Amino acid sequence: SQQGEEDPQALSIQEGENATMNCSYKTSINNLQWYRQNSGRGLVHLILIRSNEREKHSGRLRVTLDTSKKSSSLLITASRAADTASYFCATPTGSSNTGKLIFGQGTTLQVKP
Amino acid sequence: DAGVIQSPRHEVTEMGQEVTLRCKPISGHDYLFWYRQTMMRGLELLIYFNNNVPIDDSGMPEDRFSAKMPNASFSTLKIQPSEPRDSAVYFCASSLGTGSQHFGDGTRLSIL
């Protein structure tokens, strides 16, 4: 079963708008990661947020984590056409650090110029 | 910096043939992961290694699949015999410790 599930499955916005994607997970975690995948390419790590952090920023990315609700969100501000990609959240299996990640099904983001 | 290198990028072969996918992880990384991605099932972890030792192969679908890591700079995923349902994109990823993973650009496998 999926540990992380993204919502929405697909999102289409205009350039300059903000994009918000959500991720829910099931078990206790010590961190949550977000990845981006451009068409025909491998996944690229964007940001990691630890369980004791509530919010983290990286450039135009803002990630929040609510461990009480077992959810996270990724906000991309002032989107660009180049942000068009699929975005995945990933969580370690359980609270122990085995190195193994479970990926959600992803949100496909289209940014129209 | 060289990233994770996978070969071949594309493979088309007939059912029943042996397929070997190759991966060179980032130098110094101690974890290596093999994933399969399909539209239906998303990204699935097949097997992963730590310091060249297989840790968890519970995601390997059948005995037709096998993976090896003979040294820290090379791994293979083999399918023998291949079947049409094995068609997918196969990714290799590596990491230093249990943090973020670095992915190759994958091998797009088509079994006719």
PDB file of N, CA, C and O in Angstrom, chain B residues 10-42:
ATOM      1  N   HIS B  10      17.430   2.968 -23.698  1.00  0.00           N
ATOM      2  CA  HIS B  10      16.258   2.305 -24.267  1.00  0.00           C
ATOM      3  C   HIS B  10      16.641   0.876 -24.627  1.00  0.00           C
ATOM      4  O   HIS B  10      17.759   0.617 -25.072  1.00  0.00           O
ATOM      5  N   GLU B  11      15.691  -0.032 -24.423  1.00  0.00           N
ATOM      6  CA  GLU B  11      15.907  -1.423 -24.787  1.00  0.00           C
ATOM      7  C   GLU B  11      14.603  -1.985 -25.305  1.00  0.00           C
ATOM      8  O   GLU B  11      13.568  -1.901 -24.631  1.00  0.00           O
ATOM      9  N   VAL B  12      14.663  -2.520 -26.495  1.00  0.00           N
ATOM     10  CA  VAL B  12      13.503  -3.194 -27.081  1.00  0.00           C
ATOM     11  C   VAL B  12      13.947  -4.602 -27.408  1.00  0.00           C
ATOM     12  O   VAL B  12      14.939  -4.801 -28.113  1.00  0.00           O
ATOM     13  N   THR B  13      13.217  -5.569 -26.887  1.00  0.00           N
ATOM     14  CA  THR B  13      13.611  -6.946 -27.119  1.00  0.00           C
ATOM     15  C   THR B  13      12.376  -7.824 -27.169  1.00  0.00           C
ATOM     16  O   THR B  13      11.273  -7.397 -26.805  1.00  0.00           O
ATOM     17  N   GLU B  14      12.562  -9.024 -27.615  1.00  0.00           N
ATOM     18  CA  GLU B  14      11.436  -9.935 -27.731  1.00  0.00           C
ATOM     19  C   GLU B  14      11.254 -10.754 -26.469  1.00  0.00           C
ATOM     20  O   GLU B  14      12.214 -11.047 -25.738  1.00  0.00           O
ATOM     21  N   MET B  15      10.026 -11.090 -26.265  1.00  0.00           N
ATOM     22  CA  MET B  15       9.654 -11.932 -25.131  1.00  0.00           C
ATOM     23  C   MET B  15      10.550 -13.169 -25.076  1.00  0.00           C
ATOM     24  O   MET B  15      10.833 -13.789 -26.099  1.00  0.00           O
ATOM     25  N   GLY B  16      10.983 -13.499 -23.847  1.00  0.00           N
ATOM     26  CA  GLY B  16      11.804 -14.678 -23.669  1.00  0.00           C
ATOM     27  C   GLY B  16      13.290 -14.393 -23.635  1.00  0.00           C
ATOM     28  O   GLY B  16      14.075 -15.226 -23.168  1.00  0.00           O
ATOM     29  N   GLN B  17      13.671 -13.204 -24.130  1.00  0.00           N
ATOM     30  CA  GLN B  17      15.086 -12.857 -24.136  1.00  0.00           C
ATOM     31  C   GLN B  17      15.547 -12.396 -22.752  1.00  0.00           C
ATOM     32  O   GLN B  17      14.763 -11.925 -21.932  1.00  0.00           O
ATOM     33  N   GLU B  18      16.844 -12.525 -22.523  1.00  0.00           N
ATOM     34  CA  GLU B  18      17.430 -12.019 -21.288  1.00  0.00           C
ATOM     35  C   GLU B  18      17.717 -10.531 -21.444  1.00  0.00           C
ATOM     36  O   GLU B  18      18.201 -10.094 -22.488  1.00  0.00           O
ATOM     37  N   VAL B  19      17.405  -9.778 -20.402  1.00  0.00           N
ATOM     38  CA  VAL B  19      17.647  -8.333 -20.412  1.00  0.00           C
ATOM     39  C   VAL B  19      18.556  -7.998 -19.234  1.00  0.00           C
ATOM     40  O   VAL B  19      18.322  -8.462 -18.119  1.00  0.00           O
ATOM     41  N   THR B  20      19.579  -7.218 -19.475  1.00  0.00           N
ATOM     42  CA  THR B  20      20.466  -6.770 -18.407  1.00  0.00           C
ATOM     43  C   THR B  20      20.535  -5.253 -18.391  1.00  0.00           C
ATOM     44  O   THR B  20      20.907  -4.635 -19.387  1.00  0.00           O
ATOM     45  N   LEU B  21      20.164  -4.671 -17.268  1.00  0.00           N
ATOM     46  CA  LEU B  21      20.222  -3.227 -17.084  1.00  0.00           C
ATOM     47  C   LEU B  21      21.403  -2.922 -16.171  1.00  0.00           C
ATOM     48  O   LEU B  21      21.669  -3.659 -15.215  1.00  0.00           O
ATOM     49  N   ARG B  22      22.070  -1.807 -16.457  1.00  0.00           N
ATOM     50  CA  ARG B  22      23.298  -1.485 -15.735  1.00  0.00           C
ATOM     51  C   ARG B  22      23.213  -0.137 -15.050  1.00  0.00           C
ATOM     52  O   ARG B  22      22.525   0.763 -15.532  1.00  0.00           O
ATOM     53  N   CYS B  23      23.936  -0.040 -13.953  1.00  0.00           N
ATOM     54  CA  CYS B  23      23.909   1.206 -13.180  1.00  0.00           C
ATOM     55  C   CYS B  23      25.266   1.475 -12.560  1.00  0.00           C
ATOM     56  O   CYS B  23      25.897   0.583 -11.963  1.00  0.00           O
ATOM     57  N   LYS B  24      25.702   2.724 -12.699  1.00  0.00           N
ATOM     58  CA  LYS B  24      26.896   3.180 -11.999  1.00  0.00           C
ATOM     59  C   LYS B  24      26.463   4.261 -11.022  1.00  0.00           C
ATOM     60  O   LYS B  24      26.014   5.334 -11.444  1.00  0.00           O
ATOM     61  N   PRO B  25      26.540   3.999  -9.729  1.00  0.00           N
ATOM     62  CA  PRO B  25      26.100   5.005  -8.751  1.00  0.00           C
ATOM     63  C   PRO B  25      27.108   6.138  -8.628  1.00  0.00           C
ATOM     64  O   PRO B  25      28.204   6.075  -9.168  1.00  0.00           O
ATOM     65  N   ILE B  26      26.705   7.159  -7.891  1.00  0.00           N
ATOM     66  CA  ILE B  26      27.615   8.268  -7.616  1.00  0.00           C
ATOM     67  C   ILE B  26      28.740   7.762  -6.708  1.00  0.00           C
ATOM     68  O   ILE B  26      28.470   7.054  -5.724  1.00  0.00           O
ATOM     69  N   SER B  27      29.956   8.131  -7.046  1.00  0.00           N
ATOM     70  CA  SER B  27      31.111   7.681  -6.281  1.00  0.00           C
ATOM     71  C   SER B  27      30.986   8.094  -4.815  1.00  0.00           C
ATOM     72  O   SER B  27      30.662   9.244  -4.500  1.00  0.00           O
ATOM     73  N   GLY B  28      31.207   7.131  -3.926  1.00  0.00           N
ATOM     74  CA  GLY B  28      31.135   7.416  -2.495  1.00  0.00           C
ATOM     75  C   GLY B  28      29.787   7.117  -1.865  1.00  0.00           C
ATOM     76  O   GLY B  28      29.682   7.054  -0.636  1.00  0.00           O
ATOM     77  N   HIS B  29      28.763   6.964  -2.699  1.00  0.00           N
ATOM     78  CA  HIS B  29      27.451   6.624  -2.147  1.00  0.00           C
ATOM     79  C   HIS B  29      27.442   5.171  -1.696  1.00  0.00           C
ATOM     80  O   HIS B  29      28.003   4.298  -2.355  1.00  0.00           O
ATOM     81  N   ASP B  30      26.778   4.918  -0.552  1.00  0.00           N
ATOM     82  CA  ASP B  30      26.791   3.581   0.006  1.00  0.00           C
ATOM     83  C   ASP B  30      25.464   2.834  -0.118  1.00  0.00           C
ATOM     84  O   ASP B  30      25.361   1.676   0.271  1.00  0.00           O
ATOM     85  N   TYR B  31      24.431   3.526  -0.643  1.00  0.00           N
ATOM     86  CA  TYR B  31      23.145   2.873  -0.888  1.00  0.00           C
ATOM     87  C   TYR B  31      22.858   2.902  -2.386  1.00  0.00           C
ATOM     88  O   TYR B  31      23.095   3.910  -3.059  1.00  0.00           O
ATOM     89  N   LEU B  32      22.305   1.796  -2.881  1.00  0.00           N
ATOM     90  CA  LEU B  32      21.875   1.742  -4.272  1.00  0.00           C
ATOM     91  C   LEU B  32      20.493   1.105  -4.339  1.00  0.00           C
ATOM     92  O   LEU B  32      20.239   0.095  -3.683  1.00  0.00           O
ATOM     93  N   PHE B  33      19.625   1.724  -5.126  1.00  0.00           N
ATOM     94  CA  PHE B  33      18.224   1.308  -5.213  1.00  0.00           C
ATOM     95  C   PHE B  33      17.867   1.038  -6.672  1.00  0.00           C
ATOM     96  O   PHE B  33      18.279   1.769  -7.564  1.00  0.00           O
ATOM     97  N   TRP B  34      17.044   0.023  -6.891  1.00  0.00           N
ATOM     98  CA  TRP B  34      16.442  -0.229  -8.202  1.00  0.00           C
ATOM     99  C   TRP B  34      14.922  -0.057  -8.075  1.00  0.00           C
ATOM    100  O   TRP B  34      14.290  -0.664  -7.201  1.00  0.00           O
ATOM    101  N   TYR B  35      14.358   0.776  -8.975  1.00  0.00           N
ATOM    102  CA  TYR B  35      12.923   1.027  -9.002  1.00  0.00           C
ATOM    103  C   TYR B  35      12.380   0.686 -10.389  1.00  0.00           C
ATOM    104  O   TYR B  35      13.089   0.696 -11.378  1.00  0.00           O
ATOM    105  N   ARG B  36      11.082   0.446 -10.410  1.00  0.00           N
ATOM    106  CA  ARG B  36      10.365   0.281 -11.675  1.00  0.00           C
ATOM    107  C   ARG B  36       9.192   1.264 -11.655  1.00  0.00           C
ATOM    108  O   ARG B  36       8.497   1.389 -10.641  1.00  0.00           O
ATOM    109  N   GLN B  37       8.986   1.949 -12.781  1.00  0.00           N
ATOM    110  CA  GLN B  37       7.889   2.922 -12.868  1.00  0.00           C
ATOM    111  C   GLN B  37       6.971   2.580 -14.027  1.00  0.00           C
ATOM    112  O   GLN B  37       7.415   2.438 -15.173  1.00  0.00           O
ATOM    113  N   THR B  38       5.694   2.451 -13.722  1.00  0.00           N
ATOM    114  CA  THR B  38       4.661   2.258 -14.752  1.00  0.00           C
ATOM    115  C   THR B  38       3.503   3.190 -14.451  1.00  0.00           C
ATOM    116  O   THR B  38       3.358   3.679 -13.320  1.00  0.00           O
ATOM    117  N   MET B  39       2.681   3.444 -15.446  1.00  0.00           N
ATOM    118  CA  MET B  39       1.512   4.298 -15.245  1.00  0.00           C
ATOM    119  C   MET B  39       0.568   3.673 -14.232  1.00  0.00           C
ATOM    120  O   MET B  39      -0.007   4.365 -13.391  1.00  0.00           O
ATOM    121  N   MET B  40       0.417   2.357 -14.304  1.00  0.00           N
ATOM    122  CA  MET B  40      -0.564   1.687 -13.460  1.00  0.00           C
ATOM    123  C   MET B  40      -0.125   1.612 -12.000  1.00  0.00           C
ATOM    124  O   MET B  40      -0.923   1.809 -11.089  1.00  0.00           O
ATOM    125  N   ARG B  41       1.151   1.313 -11.772  1.00  0.00           N
ATOM    126  CA  ARG B  41       1.612   1.021 -10.419  1.00  0.00           C
ATOM    127  C   ARG B  41       2.512   2.092  -9.831  1.00  0.00           C
ATOM    128  O   ARG B  41       2.912   2.007  -8.664  1.00  0.00           O
ATOM    129  N   GLY B  42       2.819   3.114 -10.622  1.00  0.00           N
ATOM    130  CA  GLY B  42       3.674   4.170 -10.104  1.00  0.00           C
ATOM    131  C   GLY B  42       5.111   3.710  -9.947  1.00  0.00           C
ATOM    132  O   GLY B  42       5.585   2.851 -10.683  1.00  0.00           O
TER     133      GLY B  42
END
